[in-house]
PDB file of C-alpha atoms and ligand atoms in Angstrom:
ATOM      1  CA  UNK A 171      -4.375 -15.731  -0.207  1.00 94.00           C
ATOM      2  CA  UNK A 172      -6.651 -14.358   2.542  1.00 95.00           C
ATOM      3  CA  UNK A 173      -4.302 -15.672   5.241  1.00 96.00           C
ATOM      4  CA  UNK A 174      -1.300 -14.054   3.566  1.00 97.00           C
ATOM      5  CA  UNK A 175      -3.153 -10.755   3.264  1.00 98.00           C
ATOM      6  CA  UNK A 176      -4.359 -10.967   6.884  1.00 98.00           C
ATOM      7  CA  UNK A 177      -0.864 -11.439   8.263  1.00 98.00           C
ATOM      8  CA  UNK A 178       0.377  -8.478   6.236  1.00 98.00           C
ATOM      9  CA  UNK A 179      -2.435  -6.010   7.022  1.00 98.00           C
ATOM     10  CA  UNK A 180      -2.221  -6.814  10.721  1.00 98.00           C
ATOM     11  CA  UNK A 181       1.400  -5.668  10.875  1.00 98.00           C
ATOM     12  CA  UNK A 182       1.884  -2.080  12.067  1.00 98.00           C
ATOM     13  CA  UNK A 183       3.644  -0.101   9.350  1.00 98.00           C
ATOM     14  CA  UNK A 184       3.102   3.592   8.650  1.00 98.00           C
ATOM     15  CA  UNK A 185       5.644   5.313   6.386  1.00 98.00           C
ATOM     16  CA  UNK A 186       9.133   5.181   7.850  1.00 98.00           C
ATOM     17  CA  UNK A 187       8.131   2.435  10.311  1.00 98.00           C
ATOM     18  CA  UNK A 188       7.843  -0.517   7.960  1.00 98.00           C
ATOM     19  CA  UNK A 189      10.175  -2.914   9.784  1.00 98.00           C
ATOM     20  CA  UNK A 190       7.409  -5.100  11.234  1.00 98.00           C
ATOM     21  CA  UNK A 191       5.937  -5.622   7.784  1.00 98.00           C
ATOM     22  CA  UNK A 192       9.413  -6.439   6.457  1.00 98.00           C
ATOM     23  CA  UNK A 193       9.796  -9.090   9.172  1.00 98.00           C
ATOM     24  CA  UNK A 194       6.499 -10.727   8.199  1.00 98.00           C
ATOM     25  CA  UNK A 195       7.470 -10.748   4.510  1.00 98.00           C
ATOM     26  CA  UNK A 196      10.934 -12.142   5.309  1.00 98.00           C
ATOM     27  CA  UNK A 197       9.424 -15.071   7.196  1.00 98.00           C
ATOM     28  CA  UNK A 198       7.083 -15.763   4.281  1.00 98.00           C
ATOM     29  CA  UNK A 199       9.635 -15.893   1.473  1.00 98.00           C
ATOM     30  CA  UNK A 200      13.169 -16.295   2.816  1.00 97.00           C
ATOM     31  CA  UNK A 201      13.397 -20.006   1.958  1.00 97.00           C
ATOM     32  CA  UNK A 202      12.226 -19.433  -1.604  1.00 97.00           C
ATOM     33  CA  UNK A 203      14.652 -16.749  -2.813  1.00 97.00           C
ATOM     34  CA  UNK A 204      18.421 -16.720  -3.347  1.00 98.00           C
ATOM     35  CA  UNK A 205      19.143 -13.487  -1.490  1.00 98.00           C
ATOM     36  CA  UNK A 206      17.208 -11.206   0.803  1.00 98.00           C
ATOM     37  CA  UNK A 207      18.445  -7.939   2.259  1.00 98.00           C
ATOM     38  CA  UNK A 208      17.345  -4.505   3.321  1.00 97.00           C
ATOM     39  CA  UNK A 209      18.870  -1.127   2.503  1.00 97.00           C
ATOM     40  CA  UNK A 210      19.253   2.183   4.306  1.00 97.00           C
ATOM     41  CA  UNK A 211      15.710   3.247   3.370  1.00 98.00           C
ATOM     42  CA  UNK A 212      14.290   0.060   4.859  1.00 98.00           C
ATOM     43  CA  UNK A 213      13.361  -1.457   1.497  1.00 98.00           C
ATOM     44  CA  UNK A 214      13.320  -5.252   1.573  1.00 98.00           C
ATOM     45  CA  UNK A 215      14.885  -6.663  -1.597  1.00 98.00           C
ATOM     46  CA  UNK A 216      14.600 -10.385  -2.393  1.00 98.00           C
ATOM     47  CA  UNK A 217      16.287 -11.830  -5.470  1.00 98.00           C
ATOM     48  CA  UNK A 218      15.648 -14.986  -7.456  1.00 97.00           C
ATOM     49  CA  UNK A 219      18.780 -15.281  -9.599  1.00 97.00           C
ATOM     50  CA  UNK A 220      18.728 -15.768 -13.333  1.00 97.00           C
ATOM     51  CA  UNK A 221      20.743 -15.063 -16.483  1.00 97.00           C
ATOM     52  CA  UNK A 222      18.014 -13.218 -18.411  1.00 97.00           C
ATOM     53  CA  UNK A 223      16.491  -9.787 -17.908  1.00 97.00           C
ATOM     54  CA  UNK A 224      16.508  -8.086 -14.531  1.00 98.00           C
ATOM     55  CA  UNK A 225      12.871  -7.528 -13.628  1.00 98.00           C
ATOM     56  CA  UNK A 226      11.927  -5.440 -10.594  1.00 98.00           C
ATOM     57  CA  UNK A 227       8.499  -5.997  -9.064  1.00 98.00           C
ATOM     58  CA  UNK A 228       7.671  -3.386  -6.433  1.00 98.00           C
ATOM     59  CA  UNK A 229       4.944  -3.167  -3.809  1.00 98.00           C
ATOM     60  CA  UNK A 230       5.011  -0.713  -0.927  1.00 98.00           C
ATOM     61  CA  UNK A 231       4.929  -1.861   2.682  1.00 98.00           C
ATOM     62  CA  UNK A 232       3.914   1.452   4.265  1.00 98.00           C
ATOM     63  CA  UNK A 233       0.381   2.457   5.132  1.00 98.00           C
ATOM     64  CA  UNK A 234      -1.009   5.913   5.867  1.00 98.00           C
ATOM     65  CA  UNK A 235      -1.094   7.066   9.472  1.00 98.00           C
ATOM     66  CA  UNK A 236      -1.285   9.872  12.012  1.00 98.00           C
ATOM     67  CA  UNK A 237       1.671  11.421  13.859  1.00 98.00           C
ATOM     68  CA  UNK A 238       1.495  13.075  17.268  1.00 98.00           C
ATOM     69  CA  UNK A 239       2.453  16.750  17.130  1.00 98.00           C
ATOM     70  CA  UNK A 240       1.453  18.049  20.580  1.00 98.00           C
ATOM     71  CA  UNK A 241      -0.143  16.778  23.783  1.00 98.00           C
ATOM     72  CA  UNK A 242      -2.401  19.180  25.694  1.00 97.00           C
ATOM     73  CA  UNK A 243      -2.620  19.500  29.476  1.00 97.00           C
ATOM     74  CA  UNK A 244      -5.777  17.339  29.579  1.00 97.00           C
ATOM     75  CA  UNK A 245      -3.961  14.504  27.783  1.00 98.00           C
ATOM     76  CA  UNK A 246      -5.541  14.928  24.335  1.00 98.00           C
ATOM     77  CA  UNK A 247      -3.209  14.361  21.372  1.00 98.00           C
ATOM     78  CA  UNK A 248      -3.070  16.693  18.397  1.00 98.00           C
ATOM     79  CA  UNK A 249      -1.765  15.116  15.226  1.00 98.00           C
ATOM     80  CA  UNK A 250      -0.534  15.580  11.708  1.00 98.00           C
ATOM     81  CA  UNK A 251      -0.892  13.157   8.825  1.00 98.00           C
ATOM     82  CA  UNK A 252       1.511  10.624   7.334  1.00 98.00           C
ATOM     83  CA  UNK A 253       0.429  10.330   3.713  1.00 97.00           C
ATOM     84  CA  UNK A 254      -3.006  11.137   2.319  1.00 96.00           C
ATOM     85  CA  UNK A 255      -5.333  10.991   5.321  1.00 96.00           C
ATOM     86  CA  UNK A 256      -8.727  12.591   4.727  1.00 93.00           C
ATOM     87  CA  UNK A 257     -10.149  14.393   7.796  1.00 93.00           C
ATOM     88  CA  UNK A 258     -13.775  13.286   7.323  1.00 91.00           C
ATOM     89  CA  UNK A 259     -12.793   9.662   6.846  1.00 93.00           C
ATOM     90  CA  UNK A 260     -10.717   9.726  10.044  1.00 95.00           C
ATOM     91  CA  UNK A 261     -13.506  10.966  12.281  1.00 94.00           C
ATOM     92  CA  UNK A 262     -14.703   8.449  14.838  1.00 95.00           C
ATOM     93  CA  UNK A 263     -12.081   5.887  13.826  1.00 97.00           C
ATOM     94  CA  UNK A 264     -10.044   3.910  16.277  1.00 98.00           C
ATOM     95  CA  UNK A 265      -6.312   4.168  15.811  1.00 98.00           C
ATOM     96  CA  UNK A 266      -3.544   1.974  17.194  1.00 98.00           C
ATOM     97  CA  UNK A 267       0.006   2.911  18.143  1.00 98.00           C
ATOM     98  CA  UNK A 268       3.030   0.660  17.748  1.00 97.00           C
ATOM     99  CA  UNK A 269       2.907  -0.261  21.462  1.00 97.00           C
ATOM    100  CA  UNK A 270      -0.705  -1.436  21.098  1.00 97.00           C
ATOM    101  CA  UNK A 271      -2.293   1.656  22.661  1.00 98.00           C
ATOM    102  CA  UNK A 272      -5.747   2.445  21.219  1.00 98.00           C
ATOM    103  CA  UNK A 273      -7.060   5.962  20.586  1.00 98.00           C
ATOM    104  CA  UNK A 274     -10.238   7.478  19.170  1.00 98.00           C
ATOM    105  CA  UNK A 275     -10.183  10.293  16.612  1.00 98.00           C
ATOM    106  CA  UNK A 276     -12.700  13.017  17.443  1.00 96.00           C
ATOM    107  CA  UNK A 277     -13.252  16.701  16.690  1.00 94.00           C
ATOM    108  CA  UNK A 278     -13.862  20.040  18.419  1.00 93.00           C
ATOM    109  CA  UNK A 279     -17.629  19.988  18.605  1.00 89.00           C
ATOM    110  CA  UNK A 280     -17.867  23.783  18.404  1.00 84.00           C
ATOM    111  CA  UNK A 281     -17.185  23.711  14.658  1.00 81.00           C
ATOM    112  CA  UNK A 282     -20.186  24.903  12.614  1.00 83.00           C
ATOM    113  CA  UNK A 283     -20.057  22.472   9.724  1.00 84.00           C
ATOM    114  CA  UNK A 284     -18.391  19.163   9.024  1.00 80.00           C
ATOM    115  CA  UNK A 285     -16.699  20.979   6.138  1.00 82.00           C
ATOM    116  CA  UNK A 286     -14.623  22.686   8.835  1.00 85.00           C
ATOM    117  CA  UNK A 287     -13.544  19.381  10.335  1.00 86.00           C
ATOM    118  CA  UNK A 288      -9.926  19.935   9.406  1.00 93.00           C
ATOM    119  CA  UNK A 289      -7.123  17.931  10.956  1.00 95.00           C
ATOM    120  CA  UNK A 290      -6.150  20.860  13.196  1.00 94.00           C
ATOM    121  CA  UNK A 291      -9.662  20.832  14.711  1.00 94.00           C
ATOM    122  CA  UNK A 292      -9.331  17.167  15.562  1.00 96.00           C
ATOM    123  CA  UNK A 293      -7.609  15.198  18.304  1.00 98.00           C
ATOM    124  CA  UNK A 294      -6.964  11.676  19.520  1.00 98.00           C
ATOM    125  CA  UNK A 295      -8.392  10.605  22.873  1.00 98.00           C
ATOM    126  CA  UNK A 296      -6.387   7.833  24.536  1.00 98.00           C
ATOM    127  CA  UNK A 297      -8.248   8.149  27.825  1.00 97.00           C
ATOM    128  CA  UNK A 298      -5.431   9.940  29.608  1.00 98.00           C
ATOM    129  CA  UNK A 299      -6.405  12.648  32.112  1.00 97.00           C
ATOM    130  CA  UNK A 300      -3.246  14.722  32.074  1.00 98.00           C
ATOM    131  CA  UNK A 301      -0.293  15.455  29.820  1.00 97.00           C
ATOM    132  CA  UNK A 302       1.948  13.522  32.176  1.00 97.00           C
ATOM    133  CA  UNK A 303      -0.288  10.465  32.072  1.00 97.00           C
ATOM    134  CA  UNK A 304      -0.439  10.620  28.263  1.00 98.00           C
ATOM    135  CA  UNK A 305       3.335  10.915  28.002  1.00 97.00           C
ATOM    136  CA  UNK A 306       3.759   7.671  29.889  1.00 97.00           C
ATOM    137  CA  UNK A 307       2.031   6.017  26.911  1.00 97.00           C
ATOM    138  CA  UNK A 308       2.971   8.070  23.848  1.00 97.00           C
ATOM    139  CA  UNK A 309       5.504  10.668  22.829  1.00 97.00           C
ATOM    140  CA  UNK A 310       5.607  13.485  20.287  1.00 98.00           C
ATOM    141  CA  UNK A 311       6.449  11.922  16.915  1.00 98.00           C
ATOM    142  CA  UNK A 312       4.800   8.573  17.647  1.00 98.00           C
ATOM    143  CA  UNK A 313       2.652   7.288  14.797  1.00 98.00           C
ATOM    144  CA  UNK A 314      -0.716   5.546  14.805  1.00 98.00           C
ATOM    145  CA  UNK A 315      -2.601   3.672  12.103  1.00 98.00           C
ATOM    146  CA  UNK A 316      -6.296   2.974  11.573  1.00 98.00           C
ATOM    147  CA  UNK A 317      -7.739  -0.097  13.211  1.00 98.00           C
ATOM    148  CA  UNK A 318      -9.659  -2.235  10.717  1.00 97.00           C
ATOM    149  CA  UNK A 319      -9.229  -5.972  11.001  1.00 97.00           C
ATOM    150  CA  UNK A 320      -9.440  -8.049   7.818  1.00 98.00           C
ATOM    151  CA  UNK A 321     -12.735  -9.752   6.965  1.00 98.00           C
ATOM    152  CA  UNK A 322     -13.499 -12.136   4.094  1.00 98.00           C
ATOM    153  CA  UNK A 323     -17.063 -11.889   2.814  1.00 97.00           C
ATOM    154  CA  UNK A 324     -18.783 -12.739  -0.497  1.00 96.00           C
ATOM    155  CA  UNK A 325     -15.421 -13.202  -2.186  1.00 97.00           C
ATOM    156  CA  UNK A 326     -14.311  -9.743  -1.074  1.00 98.00           C
ATOM    157  CA  UNK A 327     -11.774  -8.664   1.507  1.00 98.00           C
ATOM    158  CA  UNK A 328     -12.488  -5.686   3.756  1.00 98.00           C
ATOM    159  CA  UNK A 329      -9.548  -4.296   5.740  1.00 98.00           C
ATOM    160  CA  UNK A 330      -7.334  -1.381   6.550  1.00 98.00           C
ATOM    161  CA  UNK A 331      -3.992  -1.128   4.733  1.00 98.00           C
ATOM    162  CA  UNK A 332      -4.937  -3.180   1.674  1.00 98.00           C
ATOM    163  CA  UNK A 333      -3.090  -0.221   0.096  1.00 98.00           C
ATOM    164  CA  UNK A 334      -0.615  -1.769  -0.415  1.00 98.00           C
ATOM    165  CA  UNK A 335      -0.293  -4.927   1.628  1.00 98.00           C
ATOM    166  CA  UNK A 336      -2.421  -6.572  -1.047  1.00 98.00           C
ATOM    167  CA  UNK A 337       0.457  -5.812  -3.438  1.00 98.00           C
ATOM    168  CA  UNK A 338       2.945  -7.208  -0.910  1.00 98.00           C
ATOM    169  CA  UNK A 339       0.793 -10.350  -0.633  1.00 98.00           C
ATOM    170  CA  UNK A 340       0.834 -10.811  -4.407  1.00 98.00           C
ATOM    171  CA  UNK A 341       4.637 -10.510  -4.523  1.00 98.00           C
ATOM    172  CA  UNK A 342       5.052 -12.862  -1.566  1.00 98.00           C
ATOM    173  CA  UNK A 343       2.759 -15.442  -3.180  1.00 98.00           C
ATOM    174  CA  UNK A 344       4.631 -15.122  -6.462  1.00 97.00           C
ATOM    175  CA  UNK A 345       8.001 -15.577  -4.745  1.00 97.00           C
ATOM    176  CA  UNK A 346       6.683 -18.675  -2.972  1.00 96.00           C
ATOM    177  CA  UNK A 347       5.507 -20.171  -6.277  1.00 95.00           C
ATOM    178  CA  UNK A 348       9.044 -19.847  -7.723  1.00 86.00           C
ATOM    179  CA  UNK A 349       7.944 -19.387 -11.354  1.00 87.00           C
ATOM    180  CA  UNK A 350      10.339 -21.169 -13.760  1.00 91.00           C
ATOM    181  CA  UNK A 351      12.143 -18.422 -15.697  1.00 95.00           C
ATOM    182  CA  UNK A 352      15.641 -17.461 -16.805  1.00 96.00           C
ATOM    183  CA  UNK A 353      14.976 -13.872 -15.829  1.00 97.00           C
ATOM    184  CA  UNK A 354      16.393 -12.453 -12.616  1.00 98.00           C
ATOM    185  CA  UNK A 355      13.453 -11.422 -10.457  1.00 98.00           C
ATOM    186  CA  UNK A 356      13.726  -8.721  -7.808  1.00 98.00           C
ATOM    187  CA  UNK A 357      10.849  -8.795  -5.359  1.00 98.00           C
ATOM    188  CA  UNK A 358      11.076  -5.345  -3.816  1.00 98.00           C
ATOM    189  CA  UNK A 359       8.993  -4.372  -0.804  1.00 98.00           C
ATOM    190  CA  UNK A 360       9.385  -0.614  -0.694  1.00 98.00           C
ATOM    191  CA  UNK A 361       9.103   2.046   2.000  1.00 98.00           C
ATOM    192  CA  UNK A 362       7.648   5.546   2.200  1.00 98.00           C
ATOM    193  CA  UNK A 363       5.483   5.367  -0.921  1.00 98.00           C
ATOM    194  CA  UNK A 364       2.654   7.234   0.764  1.00 98.00           C
ATOM    195  CA  UNK A 365       4.856  10.250   1.483  1.00 98.00           C
ATOM    196  CA  UNK A 366       6.382  10.580  -1.994  1.00 97.00           C
ATOM    197  CA  UNK A 367       7.425   7.286  -3.642  1.00 97.00           C
ATOM    198  CA  UNK A 368      10.724   7.493  -1.785  1.00 98.00           C
ATOM    199  CA  UNK A 369      11.939   3.972  -1.076  1.00 98.00           C
ATOM    200  CA  UNK A 370      11.367   2.745  -4.626  1.00 98.00           C
ATOM    201  CA  UNK A 371      13.717   5.420  -5.960  1.00 98.00           C
ATOM    202  CA  UNK A 372      16.808   4.230  -4.106  1.00 98.00           C
ATOM    203  CA  UNK A 373      15.943   0.558  -4.630  1.00 98.00           C
ATOM    204  CA  UNK A 374      15.633   1.062  -8.388  1.00 98.00           C
ATOM    205  CA  UNK A 375      18.912   2.984  -8.489  1.00 98.00           C
ATOM    206  CA  UNK A 376      20.730   0.203  -6.647  1.00 98.00           C
ATOM    207  CA  UNK A 377      19.203  -2.623  -8.701  1.00 98.00           C
ATOM    208  CA  UNK A 378      19.149  -0.892 -12.106  1.00 98.00           C
ATOM    209  CA  UNK A 379      16.630  -3.353 -13.503  1.00 98.00           C
ATOM    210  CA  UNK A 380      15.925  -3.703 -17.230  1.00 98.00           C
ATOM    211  CA  UNK A 381      12.275  -3.075 -16.491  1.00 98.00           C
ATOM    212  CA  UNK A 382       9.978  -2.620 -13.539  1.00 98.00           C
ATOM    213  CA  UNK A 383       6.370  -3.109 -12.538  1.00 98.00           C
ATOM    214  CA  UNK A 384       4.685  -1.508  -9.544  1.00 98.00           C
ATOM    215  CA  UNK A 385       1.850  -3.448  -7.959  1.00 98.00           C
ATOM    216  CA  UNK A 386      -0.542  -1.188  -6.066  1.00 98.00           C
ATOM    217  CA  UNK A 387      -4.216  -0.355  -5.641  1.00 98.00           C
ATOM    218  CA  UNK A 388      -6.399   1.873  -7.831  1.00 97.00           C
ATOM    219  CA  UNK A 389      -9.753   3.442  -7.064  1.00 96.00           C
ATOM    220  CA  UNK A 390     -12.945   2.142  -8.613  1.00 96.00           C
ATOM    221  CA  UNK A 391     -15.775   4.108 -10.208  1.00 95.00           C
ATOM    222  CA  UNK A 392     -18.505   1.636  -9.343  1.00 95.00           C
ATOM    223  CA  UNK A 393     -20.073   2.982  -6.133  1.00 95.00           C
ATOM    224  CA  UNK A 394     -23.137   5.312  -5.871  1.00 94.00           C
ATOM    225  CA  UNK A 395     -22.377   8.726  -7.395  1.00 92.00           C
ATOM    226  CA  UNK A 396     -18.638   8.050  -7.241  1.00 91.00           C
ATOM    227  CA  UNK A 397     -16.299  10.078  -9.385  1.00 86.00           C
ATOM    228  CA  UNK A 398     -16.363   8.645 -12.898  1.00 83.00           C
ATOM    229  CA  UNK A 399     -13.740   5.968 -13.340  1.00 84.00           C
ATOM    230  CA  UNK A 400     -13.333   3.066 -15.707  1.00 86.00           C
ATOM    231  CA  UNK A 401     -12.361   0.402 -13.179  1.00 96.00           C
ATOM    232  CA  UNK A 402     -14.787  -1.867 -11.302  1.00 97.00           C
ATOM    233  CA  UNK A 403     -14.345  -4.364  -8.501  1.00 98.00           C
ATOM    234  CA  UNK A 404     -14.146  -7.974  -9.682  1.00 98.00           C
ATOM    235  CA  UNK A 405     -13.539  -7.319 -13.367  1.00 98.00           C
ATOM    236  CA  UNK A 406      -9.853  -8.113 -13.330  1.00 98.00           C
ATOM    237  CA  UNK A 407      -6.572  -6.458 -12.418  1.00 98.00           C
ATOM    238  CA  UNK A 408      -6.007  -3.056 -14.005  1.00 98.00           C
ATOM    239  CA  UNK A 409      -3.117  -2.591 -16.398  1.00 98.00           C
ATOM    240  CA  UNK A 410      -1.748   0.880 -15.845  1.00 98.00           C
ATOM    241  CA  UNK A 411      -1.783   3.280 -18.777  1.00 98.00           C
ATOM    242  CA  UNK A 412      -1.323   6.509 -16.830  1.00 97.00           C
ATOM    243  CA  UNK A 413      -1.579   7.995 -13.370  1.00 96.00           C
ATOM    244  CA  UNK A 414      -0.323  11.291 -11.986  1.00 96.00           C
ATOM    245  CA  UNK A 415       3.216   9.956 -11.561  1.00 96.00           C
ATOM    246  CA  UNK A 416       3.920   7.880 -14.654  1.00 97.00           C
ATOM    247  CA  UNK A 417       2.888   7.084 -18.187  1.00 98.00           C
ATOM    248  CA  UNK A 418       3.424   3.344 -18.483  1.00 98.00           C
ATOM    249  CA  UNK A 419       6.033   2.301 -21.022  1.00 98.00           C
ATOM    250  CA  UNK A 420       4.052   1.182 -24.081  1.00 98.00           C
ATOM    251  CA  UNK A 421       5.960  -2.088 -24.535  1.00 97.00           C
ATOM    252  CA  UNK A 422       5.319  -3.103 -20.932  1.00 98.00           C
ATOM    253  CA  UNK A 423       1.662  -2.163 -21.163  1.00 98.00           C
ATOM    254  CA  UNK A 424       1.291  -4.131 -24.423  1.00 98.00           C
ATOM    255  CA  UNK A 425       3.157  -7.128 -23.045  1.00 98.00           C
ATOM    256  CA  UNK A 426       0.841  -7.206 -20.001  1.00 98.00           C
ATOM    257  CA  UNK A 427      -2.188  -7.078 -22.299  1.00 98.00           C
ATOM    258  CA  UNK A 428      -0.776  -9.934 -24.413  1.00 98.00           C
ATOM    259  CA  UNK A 429      -0.092 -12.034 -21.292  1.00 98.00           C
ATOM    260  CA  UNK A 430      -3.631 -11.459 -20.037  1.00 98.00           C
ATOM    261  CA  UNK A 431      -5.195 -12.394 -23.398  1.00 98.00           C
ATOM    262  CA  UNK A 432      -2.985 -15.479 -23.905  1.00 98.00           C
ATOM    263  CA  UNK A 433      -3.897 -16.791 -20.457  1.00 97.00           C
ATOM    264  CA  UNK A 434      -7.572 -15.850 -20.428  1.00 98.00           C
ATOM    265  CA  UNK A 435      -7.093 -13.418 -17.554  1.00 98.00           C
ATOM    266  CA  UNK A 436      -9.705 -10.616 -17.373  1.00 98.00           C
ATOM    267  CA  UNK A 437      -8.215  -7.119 -17.188  1.00 98.00           C
ATOM    268  CA  UNK A 438      -9.144  -3.450 -17.240  1.00 98.00           C
ATOM    269  CA  UNK A 439      -7.204  -0.315 -18.115  1.00 98.00           C
ATOM    270  CA  UNK A 440      -6.204   2.182 -15.446  1.00 97.00           C
ATOM    271  CA  UNK A 441      -6.171   5.799 -16.576  1.00 96.00           C
ATOM    272  CA  UNK A 442      -6.346   8.203 -13.647  1.00 94.00           C
ATOM    273  CA  UNK A 443      -5.307  11.797 -13.101  1.00 90.00           C
ATOM    274  CA  UNK A 444      -4.794  11.637  -9.351  1.00 90.00           C
ATOM    275  CA  UNK A 445      -2.419   9.568  -7.262  1.00 89.00           C
ATOM    276  CA  UNK A 446       0.847   7.890  -8.079  1.00 94.00           C
ATOM    277  CA  UNK A 447       2.687   4.646  -7.546  1.00 97.00           C
ATOM    278  CA  UNK A 448       6.246   3.478  -7.125  1.00 98.00           C
ATOM    279  CA  UNK A 449       6.536   3.302 -10.924  1.00 98.00           C
ATOM    280  CA  UNK A 450       6.453   7.113 -10.781  1.00 98.00           C
ATOM    281  CA  UNK A 451       9.874   7.272  -9.177  1.00 98.00           C
ATOM    282  CA  UNK A 452      11.355   4.101 -10.650  1.00 98.00           C
ATOM    283  CA  UNK A 453      10.922   5.137 -14.300  1.00 98.00           C
ATOM    284  CA  UNK A 454      12.942   8.331 -13.864  1.00 98.00           C
ATOM    285  CA  UNK A 455      15.805   6.746 -11.911  1.00 97.00           C
ATOM    286  CA  UNK A 456      19.269   5.687 -13.125  1.00 96.00           C
ATOM    287  CA  UNK A 457      18.969   7.079 -16.661  1.00 96.00           C
ATOM    288  CA  UNK A 458      15.388   5.871 -17.030  1.00 97.00           C
ATOM    289  CA  UNK A 459      13.845   2.443 -16.470  1.00 98.00           C
ATOM    290  CA  UNK A 460      10.923   1.188 -18.587  1.00 98.00           C
ATOM    291  CA  UNK A 461       8.115   0.820 -16.071  1.00 98.00           C
ATOM    292  CA  UNK A 462       4.478  -0.129 -15.864  1.00 98.00           C
ATOM    293  CA  UNK A 463       1.907  -1.062 -13.296  1.00 98.00           C
ATOM    294  CA  UNK A 464      -0.602  -3.703 -12.325  1.00 98.00           C
ATOM    295  CA  UNK A 465      -3.253  -2.305 -10.006  1.00 98.00           C
ATOM    296  CA  UNK A 466      -5.873  -3.946  -7.828  1.00 98.00           C
ATOM    297  CA  UNK A 467      -9.306  -2.286  -8.093  1.00 98.00           C
ATOM    298  CA  UNK A 468     -10.045  -1.056  -4.559  1.00 98.00           C
ATOM    299  CA  UNK A 469     -12.974   0.746  -2.960  1.00 97.00           C
ATOM    300  CA  UNK A 470     -12.568   3.354  -0.225  1.00 97.00           C
ATOM    301  CA  UNK A 471      -8.776   3.717  -0.563  1.00 97.00           C
ATOM    302  CA  UNK A 472      -7.084   5.342   2.451  1.00 97.00           C
ATOM    303  CA  UNK A 473      -9.934   4.440   4.807  1.00 97.00           C
ATOM    304  CA  UNK A 474     -10.014   1.891   7.630  1.00 98.00           C
ATOM    305  CA  UNK A 475     -12.214  -0.301   5.425  1.00 98.00           C
ATOM    306  CA  UNK A 476     -10.772  -0.701   1.960  1.00 98.00           C
ATOM    307  CA  UNK A 477     -12.376  -3.400  -0.199  1.00 98.00           C
ATOM    308  CA  UNK A 478     -10.846  -5.669  -2.853  1.00 98.00           C
ATOM    309  CA  UNK A 479     -12.167  -8.682  -4.746  1.00 98.00           C
ATOM    310  CA  UNK A 480     -10.064 -11.778  -4.075  1.00 98.00           C
ATOM    311  CA  UNK A 481     -10.452 -12.859  -7.738  1.00 98.00           C
ATOM    312  CA  UNK A 482      -8.755  -9.648  -8.870  1.00 98.00           C
ATOM    313  CA  UNK A 483      -5.907 -10.336  -6.458  1.00 98.00           C
ATOM    314  CA  UNK A 484      -5.446 -13.898  -7.704  1.00 98.00           C
ATOM    315  CA  UNK A 485      -5.693 -12.826 -11.330  1.00 98.00           C
ATOM    316  CA  UNK A 486      -3.053 -10.150 -10.740  1.00 98.00           C
ATOM    317  CA  UNK A 487      -0.699 -12.840  -9.423  1.00 98.00           C
ATOM    318  CA  UNK A 488      -1.404 -15.008 -12.492  1.00 98.00           C
ATOM    319  CA  UNK A 489      -0.799 -12.059 -14.800  1.00 98.00           C
ATOM    320  CA  UNK A 490       2.538 -11.220 -13.201  1.00 98.00           C
ATOM    321  CA  UNK A 491       3.588 -14.853 -13.232  1.00 97.00           C
ATOM    322  CA  UNK A 492       2.951 -14.996 -16.987  1.00 97.00           C
ATOM    323  CA  UNK A 493       4.727 -11.659 -17.490  1.00 97.00           C
ATOM    324  CA  UNK A 494       7.984 -12.571 -15.760  1.00 96.00           C
ATOM    325  CA  UNK A 495       8.326 -15.834 -17.687  1.00 92.00           C
ATOM    326  CA  UNK A 496       8.923 -14.326 -21.145  1.00 76.00           C
TER     327      UNK A 496
HETATM  328 CO1   CO B 160      -1.970   4.853  -0.802  1.00 95.82          CO
HETATM  329 ZN1   ZN B 161      -0.529   2.470  -2.519  1.00 95.82          ZN
END
């Protein structure tokens, strides 16, 4: 599982630029599914045919990033955000552009307090001396992502972009296992989740599944003085009850709980008031689609060093495998 996750997190893929991730996924699963295609939004949709229910499993390929807005005459890049990038968390990070160029995120040192370290007081230094030199390397509108190579340690994985390549890894592993079922399984690797759950909406409309599950990350409440939260690292995948985008369909939530209990899989309940997942757009598409979520407890979401427990990842795959077999 670590190798699968590594290959996926290493692919460059901010929102709207997911094609490299899609290529990695395609190579991983193309021999194990009956059809694989992409749509106008860039969603990658793989189908394992069946005569039973149409089940859509969705994980988003995009990661958060920075986008160049202006380049000053000394060659420093000003930027905007792609998805939920927190200014303080970005400071001092290395970022990488699609062409491999590395930059460092820094701030105007005249600011009085780190509270004022807003994105518009920050810049990316790529070591260029002039605007012209910078423009030989990057252009307005180019995107960069955090650098943060994957590390396996004490049964945990530390990496950038685990949100939501860990979900992509679970779907890819599941597709490769080819679970025996009469149901028709749609493995959907979605785009532009971080900017508004966009890809999942068109994919769900085109597929019109009987039900859907989004696989994504959820924050934990188990670090020093963290915001209270019920979910901890290593205590099992979280079955979504509610987030800010969806209230999970009760029958899907109950079915997930039953599958976990029947198979001795530990689980937790996810009830959060911030953040959303692809289920948020899927469940209100095409006349309404019963939807739920399986979430991987994750520390430091949207940083260059997100942390998951590999047991939670493996148990999420087991849970989904049991779920799609009914
Ligand atoms: Co996210
Ligand atoms: Zn996510």
